[in-house]
Amino acid sequence: MSIRCPTPNHEDEVVLLGHGAGGRLTAELLDRLVLPAVGGGTGPLEDAALLPGHPGLVMSTDSFVVSPLFFPGGDIGSLAVHGTVNDLAMRGARPLALSVSLIVEEGLPLTELRSVMASLGKAAQDVGVPVITGDTKVVGRGAADRLFINTTGVGQRHELLCPSAALARSGDVVLLSGPVGLHGTTVLSTREGLGFESDIASDTRPLHRLVRELAPLGAAVHVLRDPTRGGLAAALNEIARDSSVAVEIEESAVPVPEAVASACDLLGLDPLVVANEGCLLAFVDAGAADRALAALRSLPEGAQAVRIGEVLREGPRGRVTLRTLVGARRIVDMPLGEQLPRIC
Amino acid sequence: MSIRCPTPNHEDEVVLLGHGAGGRLTAELLDRLVLPAVGGGTGPLEDAALLPGHPGLVMSTDSFVVSPLFFPGGDIGSLAVHGTVNDLAMRGARPLALSVSLIVEEGLPLTELRSVMASLGKAAQDVGVPVITGDTKVVGRGAADRLFINTTGVGQRHELLCPSAALARSGDVVLLSGPVGLHGTTVLSTREGLGFESDIASDTRPLHRLVRELAPLGAAVHVLRDPTRGGLAAALNEIARDSSVAVEIEESAVPVPEAVASACDLLGLDPLVVANEGCLLAFVDAGAADRALAALRSLPEGAQAVRIGEVLREGPRGRVTLRTLVGARRIVDMPLGEQLPRIC
């Protein structure tokens, strides 16, 4: 009997922080290593997957490793609920049930764990989704950084909605439900003590109600995506790639809060690559755009919804461009790797 | 805007390794902290939960933190598939779909990750369950120990089966599908270099086929449980508690491989508290016991199935006793805390 304990062929073939950043390195790791192993990789990568044999049901999973555990506007507990609820919502589903699995570092104060769990429970209650099963593992000091949480959700699709990252079409209007960059800059500023955290707060919130409001528009809603890791840039590039279309957005139309802009200036970051946890992108048929915008604006979480761009009728497929304030065009690239580690 | 950053009331109120061991400390943590926060704790704790509104579907989640990643008989990849498939099976379900979520430490050799993912993919294929969605997070060096994997599964119940830890009844026969103690002693021996790892291997395997064989017995199958963390002792105590019955097992009937007994002797461990990852306990109606035993023995993974005890018609409720080789009785307690950290 032998132990399989493989050794690397090359010293430098190791996992990098950027492999978890939601950008090109993440896509490479998925395409070359993870997906082939599990027999996947044939269709577009979606936020949630359809359950075989149960076409109305979708499933999504996310592990949360945000540091610090508490930040203005939220904490790892509420974030873990919102993140998975939102992934389900982006497939047009309302959440039916969540599982919660904890990996706790020995020595974590019980009051902190209690606080996180209270926040998680409250977030689930606010959404109206029951936590039906769970798991708790404890590892020794130094084997994890305080607390990691996995949430996995099962959702039921709204009957008329069947959005997919592959369904954007020429002429579609691109809508955004609110300002960008708040979550990533808040977490980073809190962790590093940059001072912006007194002016901004994470936008972490559930998006399923916005999706419910869009449901009557049915098949006119082509794509829904919440721009988390990799920000707006990653989400738009994934959609352009999976739908094989050219997307153009107007710089002047993308709402960037002043404090986010200041923080990004200081840090040398593009607000378009900063993670959000409470806004959604919708690609909708041009004829339904006004109704979709009105639907989003009918709820507080969509009050600042705006039209930010369109799918060009002609243009390089898979490409995202930005029309700048002075009317020039620049390419919005898929972010390569990690600019903001451990923000979710 | 303020950050909630609670401080502990008492220096010593922190999470201990034993809180994750599957014994009394785990139960306390769940009962006092986790379950109240998520509105649970009213029914028996099962390996998998029923999906609201879809009575035929069950859901289960598990995070795997085993160290080392590779051990005789398996690795964290296959273990992560078997663990969740088995939790679904213990609620009488065949697996429909899995999600896989990775937390990877920066610097993990890609060849090791590739090897784990290949094993995970092969295990899922052997079971016949698709991995339909996933997530990958990377944390900095020292923020996690190499690799943690969460798997969450959705399963479909066999029509006639509705086992529950609360359904053991007076007169039930207790069956065990194979020898105990292999997984825990193998992982521990490998990690610590104790030398037993050349003679033993983990029993990690899927148990859903054994459950399929039991399905025709229907409601005569009262309880199914795989004795993982906390071993046979924890599983029997949970069943005795949740069903409010007295359980008695025969020491002579419990199959303990010689190498397991030797390792446990050296380590001062009771084989009854050592984790298993490939055997199941079944509490069945006495009238169906012979058929159940034959069903288990009809498959290779149940070839060594035995009858190990019964539910007493009279006796202290919630209590598990062992009739020793010399005919004396001793109480089998719920293990308190951590004897074998990070074995799953």
PDB file of N, CA, C and O in Angstrom, chain B residues 44-99:
ATOM      1  N   PRO B  44     -34.210  16.580  15.833  1.00  0.00           N
ATOM      2  CA  PRO B  44     -32.949  15.864  15.933  1.00  0.00           C
ATOM      3  C   PRO B  44     -31.972  16.343  14.856  1.00  0.00           C
ATOM      4  O   PRO B  44     -32.387  16.761  13.784  1.00  0.00           O
ATOM      5  N   LEU B  45     -30.690  16.305  15.188  1.00  0.00           N
ATOM      6  CA  LEU B  45     -29.674  16.666  14.199  1.00  0.00           C
ATOM      7  C   LEU B  45     -29.441  15.477  13.290  1.00  0.00           C
ATOM      8  O   LEU B  45     -29.068  14.408  13.734  1.00  0.00           O
ATOM      9  N   GLU B  46     -29.647  15.663  12.023  1.00  0.00           N
ATOM     10  CA  GLU B  46     -29.482  14.574  11.079  1.00  0.00           C
ATOM     11  C   GLU B  46     -28.273  14.848  10.197  1.00  0.00           C
ATOM     12  O   GLU B  46     -27.749  15.945  10.160  1.00  0.00           O
ATOM     13  N   ASP B  47     -27.856  13.813   9.452  1.00  0.00           N
ATOM     14  CA  ASP B  47     -26.733  13.984   8.545  1.00  0.00           C
ATOM     15  C   ASP B  47     -27.111  14.849   7.349  1.00  0.00           C
ATOM     16  O   ASP B  47     -26.259  15.433   6.704  1.00  0.00           O
ATOM     17  N   ALA B  48     -28.382  14.905   7.017  1.00  0.00           N
ATOM     18  CA  ALA B  48     -28.839  15.703   5.894  1.00  0.00           C
ATOM     19  C   ALA B  48     -30.237  16.216   6.218  1.00  0.00           C
ATOM     20  O   ALA B  48     -30.949  15.630   7.028  1.00  0.00           O
ATOM     21  N   ALA B  49     -30.621  17.325   5.590  1.00  0.00           N
ATOM     22  CA  ALA B  49     -31.885  17.972   5.917  1.00  0.00           C
ATOM     23  C   ALA B  49     -32.830  17.907   4.728  1.00  0.00           C
ATOM     24  O   ALA B  49     -32.403  17.884   3.575  1.00  0.00           O
ATOM     25  N   LEU B  50     -34.119  17.899   5.030  1.00  0.00           N
ATOM     26  CA  LEU B  50     -35.121  17.893   3.969  1.00  0.00           C
ATOM     27  C   LEU B  50     -35.237  19.293   3.375  1.00  0.00           C
ATOM     28  O   LEU B  50     -35.243  20.290   4.100  1.00  0.00           O
ATOM     29  N   LEU B  51     -35.360  19.366   2.064  1.00  0.00           N
ATOM     30  CA  LEU B  51     -35.486  20.657   1.392  1.00  0.00           C
ATOM     31  C   LEU B  51     -36.939  21.126   1.489  1.00  0.00           C
ATOM     32  O   LEU B  51     -37.849  20.413   1.050  1.00  0.00           O
ATOM     33  N   PRO B  52     -37.173  22.327   2.041  1.00  0.00           N
ATOM     34  CA  PRO B  52     -38.555  22.791   2.214  1.00  0.00           C
ATOM     35  C   PRO B  52     -39.296  22.849   0.873  1.00  0.00           C
ATOM     36  O   PRO B  52     -38.753  23.328  -0.121  1.00  0.00           O
ATOM     37  N   GLY B  53     -40.505  22.335   0.859  1.00  0.00           N
ATOM     38  CA  GLY B  53     -41.314  22.383  -0.347  1.00  0.00           C
ATOM     39  C   GLY B  53     -40.997  21.296  -1.353  1.00  0.00           C
ATOM     40  O   GLY B  53     -41.684  21.169  -2.370  1.00  0.00           O
ATOM     41  N   HIS B  54     -39.945  20.531  -1.099  1.00  0.00           N
ATOM     42  CA  HIS B  54     -39.561  19.439  -2.003  1.00  0.00           C
ATOM     43  C   HIS B  54     -39.258  18.207  -1.160  1.00  0.00           C
ATOM     44  O   HIS B  54     -38.089  17.861  -0.967  1.00  0.00           O
ATOM     45  N   PRO B  55     -40.297  17.561  -0.658  1.00  0.00           N
ATOM     46  CA  PRO B  55     -40.100  16.518   0.356  1.00  0.00           C
ATOM     47  C   PRO B  55     -39.234  15.347  -0.111  1.00  0.00           C
ATOM     48  O   PRO B  55     -38.687  14.633   0.709  1.00  0.00           O
ATOM     49  N   GLY B  56     -39.066  15.160  -1.403  1.00  0.00           N
ATOM     50  CA  GLY B  56     -38.226  14.073  -1.873  1.00  0.00           C
ATOM     51  C   GLY B  56     -36.746  14.410  -1.889  1.00  0.00           C
ATOM     52  O   GLY B  56     -35.907  13.528  -2.099  1.00  0.00           O
ATOM     53  N   LEU B  57     -36.419  15.687  -1.657  1.00  0.00           N
ATOM     54  CA  LEU B  57     -35.024  16.112  -1.783  1.00  0.00           C
ATOM     55  C   LEU B  57     -34.396  16.395  -0.418  1.00  0.00           C
ATOM     56  O   LEU B  57     -35.056  16.926   0.473  1.00  0.00           O
ATOM     57  N   VAL B  58     -33.121  16.022  -0.291  1.00  0.00           N
ATOM     58  CA  VAL B  58     -32.377  16.318   0.929  1.00  0.00           C
ATOM     59  C   VAL B  58     -31.079  17.026   0.568  1.00  0.00           C
ATOM     60  O   VAL B  58     -30.599  16.951  -0.564  1.00  0.00           O
ATOM     61  N   MET B  59     -30.516  17.730   1.542  1.00  0.00           N
ATOM     62  CA  MET B  59     -29.318  18.535   1.331  1.00  0.00           C
ATOM     63  C   MET B  59     -28.370  18.294   2.498  1.00  0.00           C
ATOM     64  O   MET B  59     -28.798  18.161   3.634  1.00  0.00           O
ATOM     65  N   SER B  60     -27.071  18.237   2.189  1.00  0.00           N
ATOM     66  CA  SER B  60     -26.087  18.053   3.240  1.00  0.00           C
ATOM     67  C   SER B  60     -24.801  18.780   2.883  1.00  0.00           C
ATOM     68  O   SER B  60     -24.448  18.884   1.707  1.00  0.00           O
ATOM     69  N   THR B  61     -24.091  19.277   3.902  1.00  0.00           N
ATOM     70  CA  THR B  61     -22.845  20.005   3.650  1.00  0.00           C
ATOM     71  C   THR B  61     -21.761  19.527   4.592  1.00  0.00           C
ATOM     72  O   THR B  61     -22.044  19.105   5.716  1.00  0.00           O
ATOM     73  N   ASP B  62     -20.525  19.587   4.148  1.00  0.00           N
ATOM     74  CA  ASP B  62     -19.394  19.173   4.964  1.00  0.00           C
ATOM     75  C   ASP B  62     -18.141  19.882   4.468  1.00  0.00           C
ATOM     76  O   ASP B  62     -17.898  19.931   3.264  1.00  0.00           O
ATOM     77  N   SER B  63     -17.362  20.408   5.405  1.00  0.00           N
ATOM     78  CA  SER B  63     -16.060  20.968   5.039  1.00  0.00           C
ATOM     79  C   SER B  63     -14.979  19.995   5.494  1.00  0.00           C
ATOM     80  O   SER B  63     -15.032  19.483   6.608  1.00  0.00           O
ATOM     81  N   PHE B  64     -14.018  19.753   4.623  1.00  0.00           N
ATOM     82  CA  PHE B  64     -12.967  18.780   4.897  1.00  0.00           C
ATOM     83  C   PHE B  64     -11.649  19.499   5.112  1.00  0.00           C
ATOM     84  O   PHE B  64     -11.237  20.324   4.292  1.00  0.00           O
ATOM     85  N   VAL B  65     -11.003  19.187   6.249  1.00  0.00           N
ATOM     86  CA  VAL B  65      -9.766  19.872   6.643  1.00  0.00           C
ATOM     87  C   VAL B  65      -8.697  18.840   7.003  1.00  0.00           C
ATOM     88  O   VAL B  65      -7.764  19.137   7.733  1.00  0.00           O
ATOM     89  N   VAL B  66      -8.848  17.632   6.481  1.00  0.00           N
ATOM     90  CA  VAL B  66      -7.970  16.518   6.869  1.00  0.00           C
ATOM     91  C   VAL B  66      -6.496  16.864   6.595  1.00  0.00           C
ATOM     92  O   VAL B  66      -6.159  17.507   5.609  1.00  0.00           O
ATOM     93  N   SER B  67      -5.650  16.434   7.509  1.00  0.00           N
ATOM     94  CA  SER B  67      -4.209  16.611   7.359  1.00  0.00           C
ATOM     95  C   SER B  67      -3.541  15.293   7.709  1.00  0.00           C
ATOM     96  O   SER B  67      -3.806  14.751   8.778  1.00  0.00           O
ATOM     97  N   PRO B  68      -2.684  14.733   6.861  1.00  0.00           N
ATOM     98  CA  PRO B  68      -2.237  15.246   5.567  1.00  0.00           C
ATOM     99  C   PRO B  68      -3.304  15.102   4.469  1.00  0.00           C
ATOM    100  O   PRO B  68      -4.306  14.410   4.673  1.00  0.00           O
ATOM    101  N   LEU B  69      -3.041  15.743   3.324  1.00  0.00           N
ATOM    102  CA  LEU B  69      -4.003  15.689   2.217  1.00  0.00           C
ATOM    103  C   LEU B  69      -4.088  14.296   1.598  1.00  0.00           C
ATOM    104  O   LEU B  69      -5.118  13.917   1.059  1.00  0.00           O
ATOM    105  N   PHE B  70      -2.981  13.543   1.656  1.00  0.00           N
ATOM    106  CA  PHE B  70      -2.935  12.198   1.075  1.00  0.00           C
ATOM    107  C   PHE B  70      -2.617  11.196   2.177  1.00  0.00           C
ATOM    108  O   PHE B  70      -1.749  11.445   3.010  1.00  0.00           O
ATOM    109  N   PHE B  71      -3.331  10.077   2.171  1.00  0.00           N
ATOM    110  CA  PHE B  71      -3.114   9.045   3.202  1.00  0.00           C
ATOM    111  C   PHE B  71      -3.444   7.698   2.579  1.00  0.00           C
ATOM    112  O   PHE B  71      -4.132   7.638   1.546  1.00  0.00           O
ATOM    113  N   PRO B  72      -2.966   6.598   3.156  1.00  0.00           N
ATOM    114  CA  PRO B  72      -3.273   5.285   2.568  1.00  0.00           C
ATOM    115  C   PRO B  72      -4.776   5.080   2.444  1.00  0.00           C
ATOM    116  O   PRO B  72      -5.507   5.275   3.405  1.00  0.00           O
ATOM    117  N   GLY B  73      -5.205   4.735   1.252  1.00  0.00           N
ATOM    118  CA  GLY B  73      -6.616   4.463   1.023  1.00  0.00           C
ATOM    119  C   GLY B  73      -7.389   5.641   0.461  1.00  0.00           C
ATOM    120  O   GLY B  73      -8.534   5.471   0.028  1.00  0.00           O
ATOM    121  N   GLY B  74      -6.788   6.822   0.446  1.00  0.00           N
ATOM    122  CA  GLY B  74      -7.548   7.964  -0.059  1.00  0.00           C
ATOM    123  C   GLY B  74      -6.814   9.271   0.066  1.00  0.00           C
ATOM    124  O   GLY B  74      -5.605   9.324   0.294  1.00  0.00           O
ATOM    125  N   ASP B  75      -7.564  10.340  -0.098  1.00  0.00           N
ATOM    126  CA  ASP B  75      -7.033  11.693   0.015  1.00  0.00           C
ATOM    127  C   ASP B  75      -8.215  12.623   0.241  1.00  0.00           C
ATOM    128  O   ASP B  75      -9.376  12.190   0.204  1.00  0.00           O
ATOM    129  N   ILE B  76      -7.919  13.900   0.445  1.00  0.00           N
ATOM    130  CA  ILE B  76      -8.992  14.853   0.774  1.00  0.00           C
ATOM    131  C   ILE B  76     -10.021  14.956  -0.351  1.00  0.00           C
ATOM    132  O   ILE B  76     -11.189  15.246  -0.106  1.00  0.00           O
ATOM    133  N   GLY B  77      -9.600  14.683  -1.593  1.00  0.00           N
ATOM    134  CA  GLY B  77     -10.521  14.780  -2.721  1.00  0.00           C
ATOM    135  C   GLY B  77     -11.595  13.697  -2.701  1.00  0.00           C
ATOM    136  O   GLY B  77     -12.800  13.985  -2.763  1.00  0.00           O
ATOM    137  N   SER B  78     -11.158  12.437  -2.605  1.00  0.00           N
ATOM    138  CA  SER B  78     -12.136  11.346  -2.570  1.00  0.00           C
ATOM    139  C   SER B  78     -12.960  11.423  -1.279  1.00  0.00           C
ATOM    140  O   SER B  78     -14.178  11.205  -1.281  1.00  0.00           O
ATOM    141  N   LEU B  79     -12.287  11.762  -0.179  1.00  0.00           N
ATOM    142  CA  LEU B  79     -12.988  11.865   1.106  1.00  0.00           C
ATOM    143  C   LEU B  79     -14.121  12.892   1.035  1.00  0.00           C
ATOM    144  O   LEU B  79     -15.207  12.671   1.585  1.00  0.00           O
ATOM    145  N   ALA B  80     -13.857  14.021   0.347  1.00  0.00           N
ATOM    146  CA  ALA B  80     -14.852  15.092   0.273  1.00  0.00           C
ATOM    147  C   ALA B  80     -16.093  14.643  -0.502  1.00  0.00           C
ATOM    148  O   ALA B  80     -17.210  15.067  -0.213  1.00  0.00           O
ATOM    149  N   VAL B  81     -15.898  13.777  -1.486  1.00  0.00           N
ATOM    150  CA  VAL B  81     -17.048  13.233  -2.219  1.00  0.00           C
ATOM    151  C   VAL B  81     -17.779  12.201  -1.354  1.00  0.00           C
ATOM    152  O   VAL B  81     -18.999  12.269  -1.164  1.00  0.00           O
ATOM    153  N   HIS B  82     -17.019  11.251  -0.807  1.00  0.00           N
ATOM    154  CA  HIS B  82     -17.651  10.173  -0.035  1.00  0.00           C
ATOM    155  C   HIS B  82     -18.397  10.725   1.183  1.00  0.00           C
ATOM    156  O   HIS B  82     -19.501  10.284   1.503  1.00  0.00           O
ATOM    157  N   GLY B  83     -17.777  11.696   1.858  1.00  0.00           N
ATOM    158  CA  GLY B  83     -18.388  12.215   3.080  1.00  0.00           C
ATOM    159  C   GLY B  83     -19.780  12.762   2.842  1.00  0.00           C
ATOM    160  O   GLY B  83     -20.725  12.462   3.594  1.00  0.00           O
ATOM    161  N   THR B  84     -19.922  13.553   1.797  1.00  0.00           N
ATOM    162  CA  THR B  84     -21.231  14.164   1.550  1.00  0.00           C
ATOM    163  C   THR B  84     -22.214  13.179   0.918  1.00  0.00           C
ATOM    164  O   THR B  84     -23.400  13.173   1.261  1.00  0.00           O
ATOM    165  N   VAL B  85     -21.717  12.336   0.023  1.00  0.00           N
ATOM    166  CA  VAL B  85     -22.582  11.283  -0.539  1.00  0.00           C
ATOM    167  C   VAL B  85     -23.135  10.420   0.604  1.00  0.00           C
ATOM    168  O   VAL B  85     -24.329  10.065   0.619  1.00  0.00           O
ATOM    169  N   ASN B  86     -22.287  10.114   1.588  1.00  0.00           N
ATOM    170  CA  ASN B  86     -22.727   9.260   2.689  1.00  0.00           C
ATOM    171  C   ASN B  86     -23.717   9.966   3.610  1.00  0.00           C
ATOM    172  O   ASN B  86     -24.659   9.337   4.117  1.00  0.00           O
ATOM    173  N   ASP B  87     -23.520  11.257   3.813  1.00  0.00           N
ATOM    174  CA  ASP B  87     -24.486  11.989   4.636  1.00  0.00           C
ATOM    175  C   ASP B  87     -25.863  11.995   3.972  1.00  0.00           C
ATOM    176  O   ASP B  87     -26.889  11.878   4.647  1.00  0.00           O
ATOM    177  N   LEU B  88     -25.882  12.142   2.653  1.00  0.00           N
ATOM    178  CA  LEU B  88     -27.163  12.060   1.935  1.00  0.00           C
ATOM    179  C   LEU B  88     -27.747  10.651   2.063  1.00  0.00           C
ATOM    180  O   LEU B  88     -28.946  10.479   2.302  1.00  0.00           O
ATOM    181  N   ALA B  89     -26.881   9.657   1.904  1.00  0.00           N
ATOM    182  CA  ALA B  89     -27.344   8.257   1.954  1.00  0.00           C
ATOM    183  C   ALA B  89     -27.971   7.937   3.305  1.00  0.00           C
ATOM    184  O   ALA B  89     -28.940   7.176   3.384  1.00  0.00           O
ATOM    185  N   MET B  90     -27.428   8.544   4.371  1.00  0.00           N
ATOM    186  CA  MET B  90     -27.948   8.235   5.709  1.00  0.00           C
ATOM    187  C   MET B  90     -29.355   8.793   5.922  1.00  0.00           C
ATOM    188  O   MET B  90     -30.024   8.436   6.884  1.00  0.00           O
ATOM    189  N   ARG B  91     -29.814   9.665   5.024  1.00  0.00           N
ATOM    190  CA  ARG B  91     -31.218  10.058   5.040  1.00  0.00           C
ATOM    191  C   ARG B  91     -32.002   9.298   3.973  1.00  0.00           C
ATOM    192  O   ARG B  91     -33.098   9.692   3.594  1.00  0.00           O
ATOM    193  N   GLY B  92     -31.418   8.211   3.491  1.00  0.00           N
ATOM    194  CA  GLY B  92     -32.132   7.372   2.537  1.00  0.00           C
ATOM    195  C   GLY B  92     -32.127   7.922   1.125  1.00  0.00           C
ATOM    196  O   GLY B  92     -33.011   7.601   0.324  1.00  0.00           O
ATOM    197  N   ALA B  93     -31.126   8.733   0.800  1.00  0.00           N
ATOM    198  CA  ALA B  93     -31.135   9.407  -0.505  1.00  0.00           C
ATOM    199  C   ALA B  93     -29.970   8.968  -1.384  1.00  0.00           C
ATOM    200  O   ALA B  93     -28.882   8.661  -0.904  1.00  0.00           O
ATOM    201  N   ARG B  94     -30.233   8.965  -2.692  1.00  0.00           N
ATOM    202  CA  ARG B  94     -29.146   8.809  -3.657  1.00  0.00           C
ATOM    203  C   ARG B  94     -28.735  10.208  -4.096  1.00  0.00           C
ATOM    204  O   ARG B  94     -29.562  11.120  -4.197  1.00  0.00           O
ATOM    205  N   PRO B  95     -27.428  10.406  -4.353  1.00  0.00           N
ATOM    206  CA  PRO B  95     -26.954  11.759  -4.662  1.00  0.00           C
ATOM    207  C   PRO B  95     -27.362  12.206  -6.059  1.00  0.00           C
ATOM    208  O   PRO B  95     -27.223  11.466  -7.025  1.00  0.00           O
ATOM    209  N   LEU B  96     -27.857  13.450  -6.167  1.00  0.00           N
ATOM    210  CA  LEU B  96     -28.235  14.031  -7.470  1.00  0.00           C
ATOM    211  C   LEU B  96     -27.153  14.956  -8.003  1.00  0.00           C
ATOM    212  O   LEU B  96     -26.916  15.024  -9.203  1.00  0.00           O
ATOM    213  N   ALA B  97     -26.524  15.717  -7.115  1.00  0.00           N
ATOM    214  CA  ALA B  97     -25.554  16.726  -7.553  1.00  0.00           C
ATOM    215  C   ALA B  97     -24.712  17.162  -6.370  1.00  0.00           C
ATOM    216  O   ALA B  97     -25.163  17.141  -5.227  1.00  0.00           O
ATOM    217  N   LEU B  98     -23.466  17.548  -6.682  1.00  0.00           N
ATOM    218  CA  LEU B  98     -22.555  18.073  -5.668  1.00  0.00           C
ATOM    219  C   LEU B  98     -22.071  19.459  -6.076  1.00  0.00           C
ATOM    220  O   LEU B  98     -21.887  19.747  -7.261  1.00  0.00           O
ATOM    221  N   SER B  99     -21.809  20.296  -5.078  1.00  0.00           N
ATOM    222  CA  SER B  99     -20.998  21.500  -5.291  1.00  0.00           C
ATOM    223  C   SER B  99     -19.664  21.281  -4.594  1.00  0.00           C
ATOM    224  O   SER B  99     -19.577  20.536  -3.622  1.00  0.00           O
TER     225      SER B  99
END
